[in-house]
Amino acid sequence: MHTRLKQLIGAGASMLMAFMLIIEAQAQTNFITVASTTSTEQSGLFNYILPIYKAKTGMEVRVIAQGTGQALKTGERGDADVVFVHDTAAEEKFVAAGFGIGRREVMYNDFVVVGPKTDPAGIRNMKDVSAGLKKIATSKSLFASRGDDSGTHKTELRLWKAAGIDVKAASGKWYRETGSGMGATLNTAAGLNAYTLTDRGTWLSFKNRGDLVILLEGDQRLFNQYGVMLVNPAKHPHVKKTMGQAFIDWITSSEGQKTITDFKINGEQLFFPNAKRP
């Protein structure tokens, strides 16, 4: 009888241990990895919306915050389940190459040119970004570039090209490349009293502004669209297709879009939802 009791206790302990291992395994796998931009993280957007999503679904979203170019490369390698970035041309190329599927637009805001209050280039209140950049280049006023292959950096380079300015020739002179995210580049611009291009979301959440102010905004070429897509499970079978798609469906749903709308700093909305569901 004593032996039988010990056997039952032992079996019960084994079952409990097995159950605990199952629970632990589920906890370790009940998450997805999203490769995204520094702007979505540094603006505080993810800190606001992801706890809401986890409370609703029980799913954790782990974010790798990089420049858009690096985030897309992370997706290419299969090191993320979802990519959430802001360079439409690069995103479409990513999908066309078979690395991503089902791209959807999620939200937008805009870019602004910030610079010192003294405005040595004289671009204050200008609406033509090409004309403003030409004045910065002509006056050789300091300009801090991210220089990191991010969506912001790619937009900036397109704007310089449209303005007819060869920034490669000015690199290390009045044109300074930080190789860093938006927050670090804003810190550099503040320290140097330099101009820079920033997404409005990061700017609104940025505290160390120094003498920097918004000097140029409103040009339609400063429009900043964000898109989201699933990393192609046909290329990377380990991609968590169901959970990744569930996150994409939620963030482009009316509920997810309202959550984006509700994210504000000092009463000011940072991102504007414009999802187009299939």
PDB file of C-alpha atoms in Angstrom:
ATOM      1  CA  MET A   1       0.000   0.000   0.000  1.00  0.00           C
ATOM      2  CA  HIS A   2       2.815   2.321   0.929  1.00  0.00           C
ATOM      3  CA  THR A   3       4.582   1.565  -2.345  1.00  0.00           C
ATOM      4  CA  ARG A   4       1.394   2.203  -4.351  1.00  0.00           C
ATOM      5  CA  LEU A   5       0.922   5.563  -2.654  1.00  0.00           C
ATOM      6  CA  LYS A   6       4.460   6.570  -3.531  1.00  0.00           C
ATOM      7  CA  GLN A   7       3.835   5.542  -7.146  1.00  0.00           C
ATOM      8  CA  LEU A   8       0.677   7.668  -7.313  1.00  0.00           C
ATOM      9  CA  ILE A   9       2.451  10.665  -5.800  1.00  0.00           C
ATOM     10  CA  GLY A  10       5.327  10.203  -8.223  1.00  0.00           C
ATOM     11  CA  ALA A  11       2.947  10.000 -11.194  1.00  0.00           C
ATOM     12  CA  GLY A  12       1.130  13.098 -10.012  1.00  0.00           C
ATOM     13  CA  ALA A  13       4.378  15.011  -9.671  1.00  0.00           C
ATOM     14  CA  SER A  14       5.420  13.937 -13.176  1.00  0.00           C
ATOM     15  CA  MET A  15       2.080  15.081 -14.623  1.00  0.00           C
ATOM     16  CA  LEU A  16       2.372  18.421 -12.829  1.00  0.00           C
ATOM     17  CA  MET A  17       5.891  18.874 -14.137  1.00  0.00           C
ATOM     18  CA  ALA A  18       4.785  18.021 -17.670  1.00  0.00           C
ATOM     19  CA  PHE A  19       1.894  20.485 -17.394  1.00  0.00           C
ATOM     20  CA  MET A  20       4.232  23.215 -16.169  1.00  0.00           C
ATOM     21  CA  LEU A  21       6.607  22.547 -19.062  1.00  0.00           C
ATOM     22  CA  ILE A  22       3.731  22.860 -21.528  1.00  0.00           C
ATOM     23  CA  ILE A  23       2.666  26.171 -19.991  1.00  0.00           C
ATOM     24  CA  GLU A  24       6.256  27.444 -20.081  1.00  0.00           C
ATOM     25  CA  ALA A  25       6.652  26.385 -23.708  1.00  0.00           C
ATOM     26  CA  GLN A  26       3.439  28.170 -24.636  1.00  0.00           C
ATOM     27  CA  ALA A  27       4.621  31.329 -22.871  1.00  0.00           C
ATOM     28  CA  GLN A  28       7.886  31.181 -24.774  1.00  0.00           C
ATOM     29  CA  THR A  29       6.148  30.860 -28.158  1.00  0.00           C
ATOM     30  CA  ASN A  30       3.132  33.136 -27.632  1.00  0.00           C
ATOM     31  CA  PHE A  31       4.820  36.170 -29.109  1.00  0.00           C
ATOM     32  CA  ILE A  32       5.715  37.618 -32.473  1.00  0.00           C
ATOM     33  CA  THR A  33       8.680  39.703 -33.521  1.00  0.00           C
ATOM     34  CA  VAL A  34       8.053  42.924 -35.424  1.00  0.00           C
ATOM     35  CA  ALA A  35      10.913  44.657 -37.235  1.00  0.00           C
ATOM     36  CA  SER A  36       9.992  48.318 -37.245  1.00  0.00           C
ATOM     37  CA  THR A  37      11.394  51.819 -37.426  1.00  0.00           C
ATOM     38  CA  THR A  38      12.935  53.834 -34.645  1.00  0.00           C
ATOM     39  CA  SER A  39      10.191  56.427 -35.145  1.00  0.00           C
ATOM     40  CA  THR A  40       7.390  54.070 -34.106  1.00  0.00           C
ATOM     41  CA  GLU A  41       9.300  53.133 -30.962  1.00  0.00           C
ATOM     42  CA  GLN A  42      10.904  56.460 -30.031  1.00  0.00           C
ATOM     43  CA  SER A  43       7.657  58.344 -30.532  1.00  0.00           C
ATOM     44  CA  GLY A  44       6.105  56.139 -27.841  1.00  0.00           C
ATOM     45  CA  LEU A  45       3.506  54.619 -30.174  1.00  0.00           C
ATOM     46  CA  PHE A  46       4.394  50.998 -29.405  1.00  0.00           C
ATOM     47  CA  ASN A  47       4.538  51.644 -25.677  1.00  0.00           C
ATOM     48  CA  TYR A  48       0.935  52.810 -25.974  1.00  0.00           C
ATOM     49  CA  ILE A  49      -0.678  50.328 -28.375  1.00  0.00           C
ATOM     50  CA  LEU A  50       1.106  47.039 -27.627  1.00  0.00           C
ATOM     51  CA  PRO A  51      -0.113  46.673 -24.016  1.00  0.00           C
ATOM     52  CA  ILE A  52      -3.642  47.200 -25.337  1.00  0.00           C
ATOM     53  CA  TYR A  53      -3.123  44.471 -27.924  1.00  0.00           C
ATOM     54  CA  LYS A  54      -1.637  42.078 -25.352  1.00  0.00           C
ATOM     55  CA  ALA A  55      -4.524  42.683 -22.937  1.00  0.00           C
ATOM     56  CA  LYS A  56      -6.970  41.823 -25.727  1.00  0.00           C
ATOM     57  CA  THR A  57      -5.217  38.782 -27.216  1.00  0.00           C
ATOM     58  CA  GLY A  58      -2.675  37.580 -24.654  1.00  0.00           C
ATOM     59  CA  MET A  59      -0.036  37.843 -27.377  1.00  0.00           C
ATOM     60  CA  GLU A  60       3.249  39.643 -26.773  1.00  0.00           C
ATOM     61  CA  VAL A  61       4.763  41.733 -29.558  1.00  0.00           C
ATOM     62  CA  ARG A  62       8.538  42.085 -29.397  1.00  0.00           C
ATOM     63  CA  VAL A  63       9.899  44.986 -31.425  1.00  0.00           C
ATOM     64  CA  ILE A  64      13.256  45.262 -33.157  1.00  0.00           C
ATOM     65  CA  ALA A  65      13.595  49.035 -33.707  1.00  0.00           C
ATOM     66  CA  GLN A  66      15.859  49.867 -36.656  1.00  0.00           C
ATOM     67  CA  GLY A  67      15.978  52.125 -39.650  1.00  0.00           C
ATOM     68  CA  THR A  68      13.613  50.963 -42.382  1.00  0.00           C
ATOM     69  CA  GLY A  69      16.445  49.600 -44.547  1.00  0.00           C
ATOM     70  CA  GLN A  70      17.758  47.476 -41.691  1.00  0.00           C
ATOM     71  CA  ALA A  71      14.244  46.389 -40.690  1.00  0.00           C
ATOM     72  CA  LEU A  72      13.596  45.139 -44.220  1.00  0.00           C
ATOM     73  CA  LYS A  73      16.896  43.239 -44.162  1.00  0.00           C
ATOM     74  CA  THR A  74      15.838  41.686 -40.863  1.00  0.00           C
ATOM     75  CA  GLY A  75      12.675  40.530 -42.617  1.00  0.00           C
ATOM     76  CA  GLU A  76      14.657  39.217 -45.582  1.00  0.00           C
ATOM     77  CA  ARG A  77      16.694  37.031 -43.223  1.00  0.00           C
ATOM     78  CA  GLY A  78      13.533  35.734 -41.581  1.00  0.00           C
ATOM     79  CA  ASP A  79      14.488  37.209 -38.225  1.00  0.00           C
ATOM     80  CA  ALA A  80      11.044  38.779 -37.779  1.00  0.00           C
ATOM     81  CA  ASP A  81       7.459  37.736 -38.377  1.00  0.00           C
ATOM     82  CA  VAL A  82       6.127  41.161 -39.370  1.00  0.00           C
ATOM     83  CA  VAL A  83       7.718  44.282 -40.869  1.00  0.00           C
ATOM     84  CA  PHE A  84       6.219  47.697 -40.040  1.00  0.00           C
ATOM     85  CA  VAL A  85       8.103  50.536 -41.740  1.00  0.00           C
ATOM     86  CA  HIS A  86       7.812  53.743 -43.771  1.00  0.00           C
ATOM     87  CA  ASP A  87       9.337  53.672 -47.236  1.00  0.00           C
ATOM     88  CA  THR A  88       6.642  52.676 -49.708  1.00  0.00           C
ATOM     89  CA  ALA A  89       9.014  52.137 -52.654  1.00  0.00           C
ATOM     90  CA  ALA A  90      11.317  49.888 -50.590  1.00  0.00           C
ATOM     91  CA  GLU A  91       8.332  48.012 -49.122  1.00  0.00           C
ATOM     92  CA  GLU A  92       6.905  47.303 -52.574  1.00  0.00           C
ATOM     93  CA  LYS A  93      10.306  46.084 -53.731  1.00  0.00           C
ATOM     94  CA  PHE A  94      10.486  43.833 -50.638  1.00  0.00           C
ATOM     95  CA  VAL A  95       7.122  42.292 -51.555  1.00  0.00           C
ATOM     96  CA  ALA A  96       7.961  42.006 -55.270  1.00  0.00           C
ATOM     97  CA  ALA A  97      11.135  40.087 -54.364  1.00  0.00           C
ATOM     98  CA  GLY A  98       9.006  37.604 -52.418  1.00  0.00           C
ATOM     99  CA  PHE A  99      10.237  38.497 -48.948  1.00  0.00           C
ATOM    100  CA  GLY A 100       6.922  39.910 -47.739  1.00  0.00           C
ATOM    101  CA  ILE A 101       3.239  39.331 -48.451  1.00  0.00           C
ATOM    102  CA  GLY A 102       0.009  41.246 -48.006  1.00  0.00           C
ATOM    103  CA  ARG A 103       1.383  44.768 -47.534  1.00  0.00           C
ATOM    104  CA  ARG A 104      -1.193  47.150 -46.093  1.00  0.00           C
ATOM    105  CA  GLU A 105      -1.078  50.840 -45.381  1.00  0.00           C
ATOM    106  CA  VAL A 106      -1.567  51.610 -41.694  1.00  0.00           C
ATOM    107  CA  MET A 107      -1.109  55.302 -40.893  1.00  0.00           C
ATOM    108  CA  TYR A 108       0.695  58.471 -41.864  1.00  0.00           C
ATOM    109  CA  ASN A 109       2.131  61.668 -40.506  1.00  0.00           C
ATOM    110  CA  ASP A 110       4.674  64.027 -42.026  1.00  0.00           C
ATOM    111  CA  PHE A 111       8.288  65.071 -41.969  1.00  0.00           C
ATOM    112  CA  VAL A 112       9.397  68.514 -40.842  1.00  0.00           C
ATOM    113  CA  VAL A 113      12.682  70.394 -41.110  1.00  0.00           C
ATOM    114  CA  VAL A 114      13.828  71.623 -37.726  1.00  0.00           C
ATOM    115  CA  GLY A 115      16.720  73.932 -36.993  1.00  0.00           C
ATOM    116  CA  PRO A 116      18.053  76.583 -34.627  1.00  0.00           C
ATOM    117  CA  LYS A 117      15.804  79.490 -33.668  1.00  0.00           C
ATOM    118  CA  THR A 118      18.369  81.861 -35.173  1.00  0.00           C
ATOM    119  CA  ASP A 119      17.726  80.150 -38.553  1.00  0.00           C
ATOM    120  CA  PRO A 120      21.034  81.048 -40.262  1.00  0.00           C
ATOM    121  CA  ALA A 121      19.815  79.711 -43.625  1.00  0.00           C
ATOM    122  CA  GLY A 122      16.621  81.778 -43.515  1.00  0.00           C
ATOM    123  CA  ILE A 123      14.100  79.020 -44.200  1.00  0.00           C
ATOM    124  CA  ARG A 124      11.514  79.914 -41.552  1.00  0.00           C
ATOM    125  CA  ASN A 125       7.896  79.491 -42.710  1.00  0.00           C
ATOM    126  CA  MET A 126       8.929  78.262 -46.164  1.00  0.00           C
ATOM    127  CA  LYS A 127       6.602  75.714 -47.785  1.00  0.00           C
ATOM    128  CA  ASP A 128       8.904  74.550 -50.612  1.00  0.00           C
ATOM    129  CA  VAL A 129      11.285  71.948 -49.205  1.00  0.00           C
ATOM    130  CA  SER A 130      13.583  72.047 -52.271  1.00  0.00           C
ATOM    131  CA  ALA A 131      14.018  75.798 -51.940  1.00  0.00           C
ATOM    132  CA  GLY A 132      14.647  75.423 -48.212  1.00  0.00           C
ATOM    133  CA  LEU A 133      17.310  72.758 -48.676  1.00  0.00           C
ATOM    134  CA  LYS A 134      19.027  74.853 -51.347  1.00  0.00           C
ATOM    135  CA  LYS A 135      19.272  77.735 -48.868  1.00  0.00           C
ATOM    136  CA  ILE A 136      20.774  75.438 -46.227  1.00  0.00           C
ATOM    137  CA  ALA A 137      23.347  74.176 -48.741  1.00  0.00           C
ATOM    138  CA  THR A 138      24.146  77.625 -50.144  1.00  0.00           C
ATOM    139  CA  SER A 139      24.682  79.090 -46.680  1.00  0.00           C
ATOM    140  CA  LYS A 140      26.669  75.975 -45.655  1.00  0.00           C
ATOM    141  CA  SER A 141      24.624  75.804 -42.475  1.00  0.00           C
ATOM    142  CA  LEU A 142      25.155  72.612 -40.484  1.00  0.00           C
ATOM    143  CA  PHE A 143      22.770  69.786 -41.318  1.00  0.00           C
ATOM    144  CA  ALA A 144      22.605  66.535 -39.334  1.00  0.00           C
ATOM    145  CA  SER A 145      21.598  63.499 -41.415  1.00  0.00           C
ATOM    146  CA  ARG A 146      20.702  60.105 -40.009  1.00  0.00           C
ATOM    147  CA  GLY A 147      22.871  58.460 -42.661  1.00  0.00           C
ATOM    148  CA  ASP A 148      21.522  55.050 -41.666  1.00  0.00           C
ATOM    149  CA  ASP A 149      19.515  53.806 -44.670  1.00  0.00           C
ATOM    150  CA  SER A 150      16.292  54.423 -42.740  1.00  0.00           C
ATOM    151  CA  GLY A 151      13.022  55.529 -44.304  1.00  0.00           C
ATOM    152  CA  THR A 152      13.709  59.046 -43.061  1.00  0.00           C
ATOM    153  CA  HIS A 153      17.216  58.993 -44.505  1.00  0.00           C
ATOM    154  CA  LYS A 154      15.987  57.728 -47.879  1.00  0.00           C
ATOM    155  CA  THR A 155      13.345  60.452 -47.982  1.00  0.00           C
ATOM    156  CA  GLU A 156      15.966  63.042 -47.088  1.00  0.00           C
ATOM    157  CA  LEU A 157      18.277  61.870 -49.892  1.00  0.00           C
ATOM    158  CA  ARG A 158      15.417  62.033 -52.405  1.00  0.00           C
ATOM    159  CA  LEU A 159      14.688  65.589 -51.287  1.00  0.00           C
ATOM    160  CA  TRP A 160      18.317  66.660 -51.654  1.00  0.00           C
ATOM    161  CA  LYS A 161      18.429  65.090 -55.120  1.00  0.00           C
ATOM    162  CA  ALA A 162      15.233  66.917 -56.136  1.00  0.00           C
ATOM    163  CA  ALA A 163      16.834  70.144 -54.888  1.00  0.00           C
ATOM    164  CA  GLY A 164      19.895  69.490 -57.055  1.00  0.00           C
ATOM    165  CA  ILE A 165      22.291  69.252 -54.108  1.00  0.00           C
ATOM    166  CA  ASP A 166      25.137  66.702 -53.995  1.00  0.00           C
ATOM    167  CA  VAL A 167      25.399  65.991 -50.278  1.00  0.00           C
ATOM    168  CA  LYS A 168      28.119  63.373 -50.794  1.00  0.00           C
ATOM    169  CA  ALA A 169      30.480  66.174 -51.755  1.00  0.00           C
ATOM    170  CA  ALA A 170      29.564  68.015 -48.538  1.00  0.00           C
ATOM    171  CA  SER A 171      29.876  64.995 -46.239  1.00  0.00           C
ATOM    172  CA  GLY A 172      31.974  65.773 -43.181  1.00  0.00           C
ATOM    173  CA  LYS A 173      31.785  69.502 -43.878  1.00  0.00           C
ATOM    174  CA  TRP A 174      28.449  71.250 -43.328  1.00  0.00           C
ATOM    175  CA  TYR A 175      26.638  67.947 -43.946  1.00  0.00           C
ATOM    176  CA  ARG A 176      27.140  65.600 -40.974  1.00  0.00           C
ATOM    177  CA  GLU A 177      25.998  61.955 -40.987  1.00  0.00           C
ATOM    178  CA  THR A 178      25.306  60.410 -37.592  1.00  0.00           C
ATOM    179  CA  GLY A 179      24.632  56.800 -38.626  1.00  0.00           C
ATOM    180  CA  SER A 180      22.044  56.774 -35.827  1.00  0.00           C
ATOM    181  CA  GLY A 181      18.318  56.681 -35.171  1.00  0.00           C
ATOM    182  CA  MET A 182      16.061  59.704 -35.133  1.00  0.00           C
ATOM    183  CA  GLY A 183      16.363  60.447 -31.434  1.00  0.00           C
ATOM    184  CA  ALA A 184      20.173  60.350 -31.490  1.00  0.00           C
ATOM    185  CA  THR A 185      20.258  62.490 -34.629  1.00  0.00           C
ATOM    186  CA  LEU A 186      17.985  65.062 -33.016  1.00  0.00           C
ATOM    187  CA  ASN A 187      20.326  65.096 -30.034  1.00  0.00           C
ATOM    188  CA  THR A 188      23.235  65.738 -32.395  1.00  0.00           C
ATOM    189  CA  ALA A 189      21.349  68.512 -34.180  1.00  0.00           C
ATOM    190  CA  ALA A 190      20.485  70.111 -30.852  1.00  0.00           C
ATOM    191  CA  GLY A 191      24.120  69.939 -29.748  1.00  0.00           C
ATOM    192  CA  LEU A 192      25.430  71.412 -32.996  1.00  0.00           C
ATOM    193  CA  ASN A 193      22.576  73.887 -33.542  1.00  0.00           C
ATOM    194  CA  ALA A 194      22.098  72.163 -36.882  1.00  0.00           C
ATOM    195  CA  TYR A 195      19.148  71.597 -39.188  1.00  0.00           C
ATOM    196  CA  THR A 196      17.729  68.112 -39.648  1.00  0.00           C
ATOM    197  CA  LEU A 197      14.771  66.278 -41.163  1.00  0.00           C
ATOM    198  CA  THR A 198      12.598  64.425 -38.652  1.00  0.00           C
ATOM    199  CA  ASP A 199       9.268  62.666 -38.604  1.00  0.00           C
ATOM    200  CA  ARG A 200       6.771  64.692 -36.617  1.00  0.00           C
ATOM    201  CA  GLY A 201       5.989  61.834 -34.232  1.00  0.00           C
ATOM    202  CA  THR A 202       9.533  61.569 -32.913  1.00  0.00           C
ATOM    203  CA  TRP A 203       9.825  65.360 -32.789  1.00  0.00           C
ATOM    204  CA  LEU A 204       6.716  65.712 -30.634  1.00  0.00           C
ATOM    205  CA  SER A 205       8.034  63.129 -28.166  1.00  0.00           C
ATOM    206  CA  PHE A 206      11.586  64.535 -28.170  1.00  0.00           C
ATOM    207  CA  LYS A 207      12.525  66.348 -24.969  1.00  0.00           C
ATOM    208  CA  ASN A 208      16.093  67.551 -25.551  1.00  0.00           C
ATOM    209  CA  ARG A 209      15.252  70.165 -28.174  1.00  0.00           C
ATOM    210  CA  GLY A 210      17.713  72.855 -27.102  1.00  0.00           C
ATOM    211  CA  ASP A 211      17.213  75.778 -29.489  1.00  0.00           C
ATOM    212  CA  LEU A 212      15.638  73.638 -32.224  1.00  0.00           C
ATOM    213  CA  VAL A 213      12.226  74.604 -33.628  1.00  0.00           C
ATOM    214  CA  ILE A 214      10.154  73.566 -36.642  1.00  0.00           C
ATOM    215  CA  LEU A 215      11.116  75.888 -39.491  1.00  0.00           C
ATOM    216  CA  LEU A 216       9.749  74.234 -42.640  1.00  0.00           C
ATOM    217  CA  GLU A 217       6.626  72.085 -42.987  1.00  0.00           C
ATOM    218  CA  GLY A 218       3.591  71.542 -45.165  1.00  0.00           C
ATOM    219  CA  ASP A 219       5.155  70.537 -48.500  1.00  0.00           C
ATOM    220  CA  GLN A 220       3.278  67.522 -49.906  1.00  0.00           C
ATOM    221  CA  ARG A 221       6.640  65.858 -50.522  1.00  0.00           C
ATOM    222  CA  LEU A 222       7.008  65.597 -46.733  1.00  0.00           C
ATOM    223  CA  PHE A 223       4.110  63.125 -46.506  1.00  0.00           C
ATOM    224  CA  ASN A 224       5.154  60.054 -44.476  1.00  0.00           C
ATOM    225  CA  GLN A 225       3.250  56.792 -45.069  1.00  0.00           C
ATOM    226  CA  TYR A 226       3.674  53.663 -42.911  1.00  0.00           C
ATOM    227  CA  GLY A 227       3.017  50.130 -44.144  1.00  0.00           C
ATOM    228  CA  VAL A 228       2.879  46.685 -42.552  1.00  0.00           C
ATOM    229  CA  MET A 229       3.380  43.228 -44.064  1.00  0.00           C
ATOM    230  CA  LEU A 230       3.923  39.610 -43.095  1.00  0.00           C
ATOM    231  CA  VAL A 231       7.340  38.081 -43.714  1.00  0.00           C
ATOM    232  CA  ASN A 232       6.765  35.411 -46.347  1.00  0.00           C
ATOM    233  CA  PRO A 233       6.429  31.993 -44.636  1.00  0.00           C
ATOM    234  CA  ALA A 234       7.085  30.319 -47.985  1.00  0.00           C
ATOM    235  CA  LYS A 235      10.664  31.602 -47.727  1.00  0.00           C
ATOM    236  CA  HIS A 236      10.939  31.208 -43.956  1.00  0.00           C
ATOM    237  CA  PRO A 237       8.694  28.380 -42.668  1.00  0.00           C
ATOM    238  CA  HIS A 238       9.378  29.297 -39.027  1.00  0.00           C
ATOM    239  CA  VAL A 239       7.511  32.613 -39.446  1.00  0.00           C
ATOM    240  CA  LYS A 240       4.504  32.707 -37.101  1.00  0.00           C
ATOM    241  CA  LYS A 241       2.013  33.228 -39.892  1.00  0.00           C
ATOM    242  CA  THR A 242      -1.240  33.001 -37.926  1.00  0.00           C
ATOM    243  CA  MET A 243      -0.141  35.224 -35.049  1.00  0.00           C
ATOM    244  CA  GLY A 244       1.630  37.675 -37.324  1.00  0.00           C
ATOM    245  CA  GLN A 245      -1.435  38.016 -39.543  1.00  0.00           C
ATOM    246  CA  ALA A 246      -3.623  38.442 -36.459  1.00  0.00           C
ATOM    247  CA  PHE A 247      -1.548  41.468 -35.423  1.00  0.00           C
ATOM    248  CA  ILE A 248      -1.732  42.938 -38.931  1.00  0.00           C
ATOM    249  CA  ASP A 249      -5.503  42.381 -39.009  1.00  0.00           C
ATOM    250  CA  TRP A 250      -5.896  44.098 -35.643  1.00  0.00           C
ATOM    251  CA  ILE A 251      -3.758  47.146 -36.367  1.00  0.00           C
ATOM    252  CA  THR A 252      -5.640  47.737 -39.622  1.00  0.00           C
ATOM    253  CA  SER A 253      -9.041  47.078 -38.031  1.00  0.00           C
ATOM    254  CA  SER A 254     -11.319  49.851 -36.772  1.00  0.00           C
ATOM    255  CA  GLU A 255     -10.262  49.018 -33.202  1.00  0.00           C
ATOM    256  CA  GLY A 256      -6.543  49.133 -33.973  1.00  0.00           C
ATOM    257  CA  GLN A 257      -6.939  52.301 -36.020  1.00  0.00           C
ATOM    258  CA  LYS A 258      -8.789  54.001 -33.166  1.00  0.00           C
ATOM    259  CA  THR A 259      -5.954  53.008 -30.816  1.00  0.00           C
ATOM    260  CA  ILE A 260      -3.498  54.784 -33.128  1.00  0.00           C
ATOM    261  CA  THR A 261      -5.761  57.844 -33.187  1.00  0.00           C
ATOM    262  CA  ASP A 262      -5.957  57.874 -29.400  1.00  0.00           C
ATOM    263  CA  PHE A 263      -2.181  58.049 -28.987  1.00  0.00           C
ATOM    264  CA  LYS A 264      -1.395  61.698 -28.277  1.00  0.00           C
ATOM    265  CA  ILE A 265       1.289  63.764 -26.591  1.00  0.00           C
ATOM    266  CA  ASN A 266       0.147  66.944 -24.860  1.00  0.00           C
ATOM    267  CA  GLY A 267      -3.156  66.566 -26.654  1.00  0.00           C
ATOM    268  CA  GLU A 268      -1.555  66.420 -30.107  1.00  0.00           C
ATOM    269  CA  GLN A 269      -2.128  63.393 -32.351  1.00  0.00           C
ATOM    270  CA  LEU A 270       1.102  61.893 -33.694  1.00  0.00           C
ATOM    271  CA  PHE A 271      -0.155  59.438 -36.320  1.00  0.00           C
ATOM    272  CA  PHE A 272      -3.243  59.410 -38.520  1.00  0.00           C
ATOM    273  CA  PRO A 273      -4.719  56.007 -39.460  1.00  0.00           C
ATOM    274  CA  ASN A 274      -5.495  55.332 -43.113  1.00  0.00           C
ATOM    275  CA  ALA A 275      -5.607  51.551 -43.362  1.00  0.00           C
ATOM    276  CA  LYS A 276      -6.982  50.030 -46.542  1.00  0.00           C
ATOM    277  CA  ARG A 277      -8.225  46.533 -45.765  1.00  0.00           C
ATOM    278  CA  PRO A 278      -8.260  43.990 -48.620  1.00  0.00           C
TER     279      PRO A 278
END
